Structures are given as structure tokens and as C-alpha cells.
Short mmCIF file of C-alpha atoms in Angstrom, two decimals:
data_model
loop_
_atom_site.label_atom_id
_atom_site.label_comp_id
_atom_site.label_asym_id
_atom_site.label_seq_id
_atom_site.Cartn_x
_atom_site.Cartn_y
_atom_site.Cartn_z
CA MET A 214 110.92 109.37 87.94
CA GLN A 215 110.96 106.11 86.02
CA HIS A 216 108.45 105.77 83.14
CA ILE A 217 106.26 102.73 82.60
CA THR A 218 108.04 100.36 80.26
CA GLY A 219 106.67 97.69 77.95
CA ILE A 220 107.95 94.24 77.13
CA ALA A 221 111.00 93.75 74.96
CA ARG A 222 110.14 93.41 71.27
CA ASN A 223 112.30 90.34 70.83
CA GLN A 224 110.80 88.60 73.85
CA MET A 225 108.89 85.43 72.98
CA VAL A 226 105.34 85.27 74.37
CA PHE A 227 103.35 82.04 74.41
CA THR A 228 99.68 82.80 73.80
CA SER A 229 96.90 82.04 71.31
CA LEU A 230 94.32 84.01 69.33
CA GLU A 231 91.63 82.45 71.51
CA ASP A 232 93.16 83.99 74.65
CA SER A 233 93.15 87.44 72.99
CA ILE A 234 89.38 87.57 72.44
CA SER A 235 87.15 88.09 75.50
CA GLU A 236 84.10 85.89 76.02
CA ASP A 237 81.67 88.79 75.47
CA ASN A 238 83.34 90.15 72.33
CA SER A 239 80.79 90.74 69.55
CA VAL A 240 83.06 89.01 67.05
CA ARG A 241 82.18 85.69 68.70
CA PHE A 242 78.52 86.30 67.83
CA VAL A 243 79.43 86.99 64.18
CA ASP A 244 81.34 83.71 64.08
CA ALA A 245 78.51 81.68 65.64
CA PHE A 246 75.84 83.33 63.47
CA VAL A 247 77.63 82.60 60.19
CA GLU A 248 78.56 79.05 61.17
CA ASN A 249 74.92 78.18 61.89
CA ILE A 250 73.15 79.42 58.76
CA ASP A 251 72.66 77.70 55.42
CA LEU A 252 74.24 80.05 52.88
CA LYS A 253 73.00 78.08 49.90
CA ALA A 254 69.39 78.24 51.11
CA LEU A 255 69.71 82.02 51.43
CA GLY A 256 70.85 82.37 47.83
CA PHE A 257 74.58 82.96 48.24
CA VAL A 258 76.95 82.00 45.43
CA LEU A 259 79.11 79.30 47.02
CA GLN A 260 82.78 78.85 46.22
CA THR A 261 83.23 75.41 44.62
CA LEU A 262 86.08 73.07 45.41
CA LYS A 263 88.64 72.80 42.60
CA THR A 264 90.69 69.75 41.67
CA GLU A 265 93.40 71.90 40.11
CA GLY A 266 94.96 75.27 40.78
CA ARG A 267 94.94 77.34 43.94
CA PRO A 268 92.15 76.44 46.41
CA SER A 269 89.45 79.08 46.90
CA PHE A 270 88.28 80.69 50.14
CA ASN A 271 85.13 79.43 51.81
CA THR A 272 82.11 81.71 51.22
CA GLN A 273 81.66 81.88 55.00
CA THR A 274 85.02 83.67 55.23
CA PHE A 275 83.81 86.54 53.07
CA LEU A 276 80.49 86.78 54.89
CA LYS A 277 82.32 87.07 58.22
CA ILE A 278 84.45 89.89 56.78
CA TYR A 279 81.33 91.63 55.43
CA LEU A 280 79.46 91.44 58.75
CA TYR A 281 82.52 92.54 60.74
CA GLY A 282 82.97 95.50 58.41
CA TYR A 283 79.29 96.40 58.71
CA LEU A 284 79.50 96.16 62.51
CA ASN A 285 82.55 98.43 62.68
CA GLY A 286 81.74 100.92 59.92
CA LEU A 287 84.31 99.58 57.43
CA ARG A 288 82.97 99.77 53.86
CA SER A 289 86.15 99.83 51.77
CA SER A 290 87.38 96.44 50.50
CA ARG A 291 90.99 97.69 50.66
CA LYS A 292 90.59 98.77 54.29
CA LEU A 293 89.05 95.40 55.15
CA GLU A 294 92.05 93.63 53.59
CA LYS A 295 94.40 95.74 55.76
CA GLU A 296 92.34 94.98 58.86
CA CYS A 297 92.68 91.24 58.15
CA VAL A 298 96.44 91.69 58.59
CA ARG A 299 96.61 93.97 61.64
CA ASN A 300 93.31 93.46 63.47
CA ILE A 301 93.49 90.68 66.05
CA GLU A 302 89.69 90.27 66.08
CA LEU A 303 89.64 89.55 62.35
CA GLN A 304 92.66 87.27 62.73
CA TRP A 305 90.66 85.25 65.26
CA LEU A 306 87.48 85.34 63.13
CA LEU A 307 89.23 84.24 59.92
CA PHE A 308 91.80 81.85 61.46
CA GLY A 309 94.56 84.13 60.17
CA LEU A 310 93.37 84.17 56.53
CA VAL A 311 93.89 87.35 54.47
CA PRO A 312 91.74 87.43 51.29
CA ASN A 313 92.55 89.95 48.55
CA TYR A 314 90.48 93.16 48.47
CA HIS A 315 89.24 92.31 44.98
CA SER A 316 87.78 89.01 46.21
CA ILE A 317 86.09 90.81 49.11
CA SER A 318 84.55 93.29 46.65
CA ASP A 319 83.40 90.52 44.31
CA PHE A 320 81.60 88.77 47.17
CA ARG A 321 79.47 91.85 47.83
CA LYS A 322 78.87 92.43 44.14
CA ASN A 323 77.86 88.83 43.40
CA ASN A 324 75.56 88.26 46.39
CA PRO A 325 72.97 91.09 46.66
CA ALA A 326 70.04 88.65 46.95
CA GLY A 327 71.80 86.51 49.56
CA LEU A 328 72.74 89.52 51.70
CA LYS A 329 69.15 90.80 51.55
CA MET A 330 67.81 87.42 52.71
CA LEU A 331 70.45 87.30 55.44
CA PHE A 332 69.21 90.63 56.77
CA LYS A 333 65.67 89.24 56.89
CA VAL A 334 66.89 86.16 58.80
CA PHE A 335 68.75 88.39 61.25
CA VAL A 336 65.62 90.49 61.88
CA SER A 337 63.71 87.25 62.60
CA PHE A 338 66.46 86.24 65.02
CA LEU A 339 66.21 89.59 66.85
CA LYS A 340 62.43 89.23 67.02
CA ASP A 341 62.71 85.72 68.48
CA ALA A 342 65.14 87.11 71.06
CA ASP A 343 62.54 89.74 72.06
CA LEU A 344 64.82 92.55 70.91
CA ILE A 345 62.24 93.74 68.36
CA ALA A 346 58.60 94.36 69.28
CA GLY A 347 57.34 94.86 65.73
CA GLU A 348 54.51 97.14 66.86
CA THR A 349 55.70 100.70 66.19
CA ILE A 350 58.15 101.44 63.38
CA ALA A 351 59.68 104.83 62.57
CA ILE A 352 60.58 105.39 58.91
CA ASP A 353 62.84 108.07 57.51
CA GLY A 354 65.32 108.64 54.71
CA THR A 355 68.65 110.38 54.25
CA LYS A 356 70.28 111.64 51.07
CA SER A 357 73.72 110.36 50.14
CA ARG A 358 75.57 112.34 47.48
CA ALA A 359 76.64 110.34 44.46
CA HIS A 360 79.98 110.65 42.67
CA ASN A 361 77.97 111.90 39.71
CA SER A 362 78.20 115.72 39.39
CA LYS A 363 75.30 117.95 38.41
CA LYS A 364 76.98 118.53 35.05
CA ALA A 365 76.83 114.79 34.35
CA ASN A 366 73.10 114.56 35.12
CA PHE A 367 70.69 115.24 32.27
CA ASN A 368 66.98 115.53 31.59
CA GLN A 369 65.27 116.24 28.27
CA LYS A 370 65.16 119.99 28.89
CA LYS A 371 68.89 120.12 29.62
CA ILE A 372 69.75 118.05 26.52
CA ASP A 373 67.55 120.28 24.33
CA LYS A 374 69.35 123.32 25.70
CA HIS A 375 72.78 121.88 24.84
CA LEU A 376 71.64 120.86 21.33
CA ALA A 377 70.19 124.32 20.69
CA TYR A 378 73.46 125.93 21.80
CA ILE A 379 75.45 123.64 19.48
CA GLU A 380 73.18 124.52 16.55
CA GLU A 381 73.56 128.22 17.27
CA LYS A 382 77.37 128.07 17.55
CA THR A 383 77.65 125.87 14.44
CA GLN A 384 75.68 128.39 12.41
CA GLN A 385 77.83 131.18 13.80
CA TYR A 386 81.04 129.41 12.74
CA LEU A 387 79.60 128.64 9.28
CA ASP A 388 78.86 132.36 8.83
CA GLU A 389 82.44 133.16 9.85
CA LEU A 390 83.73 130.62 7.31
CA ALA A 391 81.75 132.32 4.56
CA LYS A 392 83.26 135.69 5.47
CA ASN A 393 86.80 134.28 5.62
CA ASP A 394 86.44 132.62 2.22
CA GLU A 395 86.51 136.08 0.71
CA LYS A 396 89.65 137.04 2.66
CA GLU A 397 91.31 133.65 1.95
CA ASN A 398 92.76 133.47 5.51
CA SER A 399 93.68 129.76 5.68
CA ILE A 400 94.82 129.84 9.35
CA THR A 401 91.50 131.27 10.59
CA ILE A 402 89.53 128.88 8.36
CA THR A 403 91.39 125.87 9.83
CA LYS A 404 90.65 126.94 13.42
CA ILE A 405 86.96 127.44 12.66
CA GLN A 406 86.73 124.03 10.98
CA GLU A 407 88.29 122.42 14.08
CA LYS A 408 85.65 124.07 16.26
CA ILE A 409 82.86 122.84 13.97
CA GLU A 410 84.21 119.27 14.17
CA ARG A 411 84.28 119.49 17.95
CA LEU A 412 80.68 120.69 17.98
CA LYS A 413 79.67 117.76 15.75
CA LYS A 414 81.19 115.31 18.24
CA ASN A 415 79.39 117.03 21.13
CA LYS A 416 76.11 116.97 19.20
CA LEU A 417 76.48 113.24 18.59
CA ARG A 418 77.15 112.71 22.31
CA TYR A 419 73.99 114.56 23.35
CA GLU A 420 71.90 112.78 20.70
CA LEU A 421 73.08 109.43 22.08
CA LEU A 422 72.20 110.60 25.60
CA GLU A 423 68.75 111.60 24.36
CA GLU A 424 68.18 108.15 22.84
CA LYS A 425 69.34 106.47 26.05
CA LEU A 426 67.05 108.70 28.13
CA LYS A 427 64.01 107.88 25.97
CA ALA A 428 64.82 104.15 26.02
CA SER A 429 65.09 104.12 29.83
CA GLY A 430 61.67 105.69 30.34
CA GLU A 431 63.19 107.75 33.19
CA PRO A 432 62.90 111.53 33.59
CA GLN A 433 66.67 111.82 34.22
CA ILE A 434 69.90 110.11 33.27
CA SER A 435 73.30 110.18 35.01
CA THR A 436 76.50 109.28 33.19
CA THR A 437 78.77 108.35 36.14
CA ASP A 438 76.47 106.78 38.75
CA GLU A 439 73.68 105.67 36.44
CA ASP A 440 71.19 104.97 39.23
CA SER A 441 71.62 108.36 40.93
CA ARG A 442 69.14 111.20 40.39
CA ALA A 443 68.94 114.93 41.07
CA LEU A 444 67.01 115.05 44.35
CA LEU A 445 65.83 117.85 46.61
CA VAL A 446 68.14 117.56 49.62
CA GLN A 447 67.12 120.48 51.82
CA GLY A 448 65.01 123.54 51.15
CA GLN A 449 65.75 124.46 47.53
CA VAL A 450 69.13 122.65 47.42
CA VAL A 451 69.31 119.95 44.73
CA GLU A 452 72.11 117.38 44.58
CA VAL A 453 72.66 114.26 42.48
CA SER A 454 72.08 111.69 45.21
CA TYR A 455 70.67 108.42 46.44
CA ASN A 456 67.91 108.25 49.05
CA ILE A 457 68.63 105.69 51.79
CA GLN A 458 65.43 104.57 53.52
CA ALA A 459 65.42 102.91 56.94
CA ALA A 460 62.67 101.49 59.17
CA VAL A 461 63.54 101.34 62.88
CA ASP A 462 61.74 99.45 65.63
CA ALA A 463 60.71 101.56 68.63
CA GLN A 464 61.74 99.08 71.35
CA TYR A 465 65.56 99.20 71.07
CA ASN A 466 65.98 101.38 67.95
CA LEU A 467 67.06 98.42 65.81
CA VAL A 468 66.80 98.63 62.02
CA VAL A 469 64.28 96.17 60.58
CA SER A 470 64.32 97.23 56.94
CA THR A 471 66.49 99.34 54.67
CA HIS A 472 66.95 100.00 50.98
CA THR A 473 68.34 102.63 48.64
CA ILE A 474 66.16 104.43 46.07
CA ASN A 475 66.61 107.28 43.60
CA ARG A 476 63.45 109.27 44.28
CA ASN A 477 62.25 111.56 47.07
CA ASP A 478 60.44 110.49 50.24
CA ARG A 479 57.03 111.42 48.82
CA ASN A 480 56.99 108.27 46.68
CA ALA A 481 58.88 105.97 49.07
CA LEU A 482 56.57 105.09 51.98
CA SER A 483 54.72 101.98 50.82
CA ALA A 484 57.82 100.13 49.55
CA ILE A 485 59.85 100.46 52.77
CA ALA A 486 56.79 99.86 55.00
CA ILE A 487 55.77 96.68 53.14
CA GLU A 488 59.36 95.44 53.19
CA ALA A 489 59.47 96.01 56.96
CA LYS A 490 56.23 94.06 57.37
CA LYS A 491 57.63 91.10 55.42
CA ASN A 492 60.88 91.13 57.41
CA LEU A 493 58.98 91.23 60.70
CA GLY A 494 56.46 88.58 59.70
CA VAL A 495 53.59 90.45 61.41
CA GLU A 496 49.99 91.08 60.38
CA THR A 497 50.10 94.81 61.11
CA PHE A 498 52.14 97.56 62.75
CA THR A 499 52.04 101.33 63.18
CA ALA A 500 54.37 103.38 60.97
CA LEU A 501 55.49 106.86 62.07
CA VAL A 502 56.68 109.21 59.31
CA ASP A 503 57.21 112.94 58.79
CA LYS A 504 55.30 115.24 56.43
CA GLY A 505 57.68 114.50 53.55
CA TYR A 506 55.93 111.13 53.14
CA HIS A 507 52.41 112.61 52.89
CA ASN A 508 51.08 111.11 49.66
CA GLY A 509 47.54 109.77 49.37
CA ARG A 510 48.49 107.03 46.90
CA GLU A 511 51.27 105.74 49.18
CA LEU A 512 49.04 105.92 52.27
CA THR A 513 46.33 103.97 50.46
CA GLN A 514 48.80 101.18 49.57
CA CYS A 515 49.86 100.98 53.23
CA LYS A 516 46.20 100.79 54.28
CA GLU A 517 45.60 97.94 51.82
CA GLU A 518 48.53 96.08 53.42
CA ASN A 519 46.96 96.58 56.89
CA ILE A 520 49.70 99.03 57.95
CA ILE A 521 48.51 101.82 60.24
CA THR A 522 50.25 105.04 59.22
CA ILE A 523 50.65 108.16 61.35
CA VAL A 524 52.02 110.95 59.17
CA ALA A 525 52.56 114.62 59.92
CA HIS A 526 50.26 116.79 57.80
CA PRO A 527 52.12 119.14 55.44
CA GLU A 528 51.55 122.86 55.43
CA GLN A 529 48.40 123.69 53.47
CA GLY A 530 49.78 126.84 51.93
CA LYS A 531 51.66 130.05 52.56
CA SER A 532 50.02 133.29 53.56
CA ASN A 533 50.88 136.59 51.89
CA GLU A 534 49.14 139.91 51.41
CA ASN A 535 47.76 138.89 48.00
CA GLY A 536 47.15 135.17 48.63
CA THR A 537 45.15 132.82 50.81
CA GLN A 538 45.08 133.84 54.47
CA PRO A 539 45.44 131.26 57.31
CA ASP A 540 41.72 131.30 58.14
CA TYR A 541 40.96 130.03 54.61
CA PHE A 542 43.57 127.28 54.21
CA VAL A 543 42.35 123.89 52.96
CA SER A 544 42.48 122.55 56.52
CA LYS A 545 39.67 124.98 57.42
CA PHE A 546 37.32 123.41 54.85
CA ILE A 547 35.10 120.57 56.14
CA TYR A 548 34.64 117.53 53.90
CA ASN A 549 31.31 115.71 53.85
CA LYS A 550 31.94 112.17 52.68
CA GLU A 551 28.24 111.25 52.30
CA ASP A 552 27.45 113.78 49.56
CA ASP A 553 31.06 114.43 48.44
CA THR A 554 31.12 118.17 49.15
CA TYR A 555 33.16 120.74 51.07
CA ILE A 556 31.87 123.44 53.38
CA CYS A 557 34.05 126.57 53.40
CA PRO A 558 34.66 128.80 56.47
CA GLU A 559 31.85 131.06 55.23
CA ASN A 560 29.36 128.13 55.29
CA GLN A 561 29.14 127.83 51.49
CA VAL A 562 29.02 124.38 49.86
CA LEU A 563 31.63 123.48 47.21
CA LYS A 564 30.41 120.76 44.85
CA THR A 565 32.01 118.65 42.13
CA THR A 566 30.69 117.64 38.72
CA GLY A 567 32.10 114.17 39.36
CA ARG A 568 34.54 114.41 36.48
CA TRP A 569 38.02 112.99 37.08
CA HIS A 570 41.06 114.97 35.95
CA LYS A 571 44.53 113.48 35.58
CA LYS A 572 47.88 114.96 36.61
CA THR A 573 51.19 113.37 35.65
CA ARG A 574 54.61 114.19 37.06
CA ASP A 575 58.04 112.58 36.67
CA ARG A 576 57.18 109.32 38.44
CA ASP A 577 53.78 110.09 39.85
CA SER A 578 50.37 110.33 38.24
CA TYR A 579 46.98 110.52 39.90
CA GLU A 580 43.36 111.46 39.27
CA PHE A 581 41.48 114.17 41.12
CA LYS A 582 38.16 116.02 41.21
CA LYS A 583 37.57 119.76 41.41
CA TYR A 584 35.20 121.41 43.88
CA ARG A 585 33.72 124.89 43.32
CA THR A 586 30.83 127.11 44.35
CA PRO A 587 29.20 130.03 42.47
CA ALA A 588 28.86 131.86 45.80
CA CYS A 589 32.50 132.95 45.47
CA LYS A 590 31.52 135.62 42.91
CA GLU A 591 29.59 137.63 45.49
CA CYS A 592 31.58 136.64 48.61
CA ALA A 593 32.67 139.64 50.70
CA VAL A 594 35.91 137.94 51.83
CA LYS A 595 36.91 136.48 48.48
CA SER A 596 40.21 138.42 48.49
CA LEU A 597 41.20 136.67 51.73
CA CYS A 598 40.40 133.22 50.33
CA THR A 599 41.71 133.24 46.75
CA SER A 600 43.15 135.42 44.01
CA ARG A 601 41.42 133.39 41.25
CA THR A 602 38.91 135.37 39.22
CA GLY A 603 36.53 132.41 39.09
CA GLY A 604 36.64 131.86 42.85
CA ARG A 605 38.11 129.22 45.17
CA GLU A 606 38.77 125.76 43.75
CA LEU A 607 39.73 122.67 45.74
CA SER A 608 41.27 119.55 44.23
CA GLU A 609 41.35 116.16 45.91
CA ALA A 610 42.93 112.92 44.67
CA ASN A 611 40.81 109.79 44.14
CA HIS A 612 42.62 107.89 46.92
CA GLU A 613 42.08 110.53 49.61
CA TYR A 614 38.70 109.29 50.83
CA ASN A 615 38.54 105.67 49.66
#
């Protein structure tokens, strides 16, 4: 049986790039979109015409490559350069031009503001085309591991631990030197002195890291990917990562806002929600988020920006034989906003002195009040409610009921 055969490789074929691209190919939209926007107005760094030397590529060329790569999941500048050679869609889009990978990389590096504005323009275009409703937006984040290892991520506690170890080992080697002086063993003395010198260099390195950490005002510092941080990825698993936030419109699941941060979801809601509002150009919308975003301060900022937020309530606590039982979780206490009190499941009133206390964490600080009742001392079910000797105590942040 004869197999299907192709055309001869040395056969001449008369065709054009235009004939190779179908009318509904998405690459035609990329071409039309780039050709009809004002790059200078968006903040792009334009390539200037030179009177001498090799002519430069038009900035539009690099933007077309960037958008095509984004559309097809191509992030590497080297891969994009290869695609310019072998990909017929890119050949059509770029009129056969093949920029160097380094130039493609420089375009992305030099135009962060322009690319951000372009995204906003594109969201406006989708909204005008009725592809985005701008009414209900789902927000979530995903962790992306950095190249920075855990060993190359430091906080003050970790630096102190290394410095203490160096001090301990240095003293140990000095004691060994003193003992060897009596024996006059020159070979052993030389090896110990080499170790002490190495420890001095390491100590200097950690002291410089400590100075850099204090100057940054950050709780952590990474030496490879400087913007990455040790983040809780899942359960108790911690990785040095970035947190990529995305806001997606409910109508056709199109992304309306995205940015990358180096903190957990708990402190991320207001920034991504407000950015989505600006991109959409709307007065209000409803944001849907999971319990990881439950933070009174962030919810208050969204409320001030007229953003309606629906957030899953986190678990109030865990039940065990010696701790709070489910019937006495915080969710079972009723808050009375008029007189600023709580009523517990046993119908006792928890009051506050009105004094504000302050709690500060790595990036988050807030004020809260404490609510107590003397009835706890004689309560028959106290063991089911709390293990505190002084009785049950509730704490609420100042933004919870504003």
C-alpha cells in the first residue's frame, strides 16, 4: 500500500506570508492592537532614529513579540528569538525581522510602567467590547517559588544564630591554639589559624547582611532574588517565593488586574481590589475571596473604596479535650454594637475598659480592645470555654465594627 507523500523539498512554491495566516488568527488582532495605540502616551521608551550606525528596531516590534509570547505562554527571551526564525505567525507579525534575545529582554526590563498601562488599556477595550461586566470579581493568589534557596534567605533571628555559632567556634579554635602552643605543633597551628580566618570572613558577611536588613526596614532579606520572601505555601510548608495576585471577571473569566507581591494573602486584598477598580473604571463591584484574605484592616480599606467584599470566614479555633469546645467558639458570642459588649453562650455580658492595645507583626500592626466578665470565675462550664485562669477573654481590632 502506497504511503502519503509530501512535496519535493527542492520544489519551488509561490506563496506569501499573508496567505499562510488565516483571517481569524489571533496574531492579526495583536498586529492591529499594537498598530493603533500610542506607545509614547502609555509611557514606553521609544527607540530613536540614528543618523549613524546600525538602525534600531521599532518599539512596536518588541511589543508585538511580548504580546505574542504572553498569548502563547513563551516567557524566555531566547525561546522568543528562536520562534522569530521558525514560527510562521511571528514571521508574518514581524515582517520577517529577528531581534536578538538580549534586545527582547531589555524591552521588558525598560518598560514596566508602559506594560502596566497597556494592560489597563486592554481591560478598557474588553469592557467596551462587552467582554467584561465589571460587577463580580474573584480574587486569588498563587505562590511561585523563587530561585533563592531557604539557605540564602535571612531574618534577624537567623543571622544572630549564625553569629553566635561563629563566636563559639572561634573561641573553641583559640583554646586549641593555646593548647598547641605548648606542644609547638606548627602544622596543627596553621590549620587552626586558617579556620579562624575563614570564620572572620563569614562573620563579616553576616554583619553586612545584618546592616542591609536593618537599612531595608524589612523582616527578611534574600541574597539571590532580593524581592522574594519566605512565605507559607501550604499547611506548614514554607518556601522562598513570590505571591502572584490575580483578579478575574465573572462574565468570561478574563483577568482584569494582576501583580506580584512578597507577602501572604492576608495583607494583599485591598491593593489588588483597588487596582482592579481603577482598571475597570467603575464606581463599585463585588469582590469574592477565600478565608486567607480575612483581615479587618484590608476589608475596611475596601469598604472605604466602595468595594463590596464577600470573604469566607476563617475557622474560629480548634477544639481539643483541654481547650475551647465548638459551642464556645468566638462565632457563638453575640456582639452588641450599641453598648460595645459581647454576650457569651451562657448569657453573661463581656465588657471592655475602652483601652486600646497594640499588636505588631512583621508587616502588620493593629489596635484592639479586650472584653472580659467576672462571671467566668464561678461559671460551671468554664473548662469548656477556656483554659485561662482569669476566664475567657475576647479581643477585637479597631476596624472590625467601624
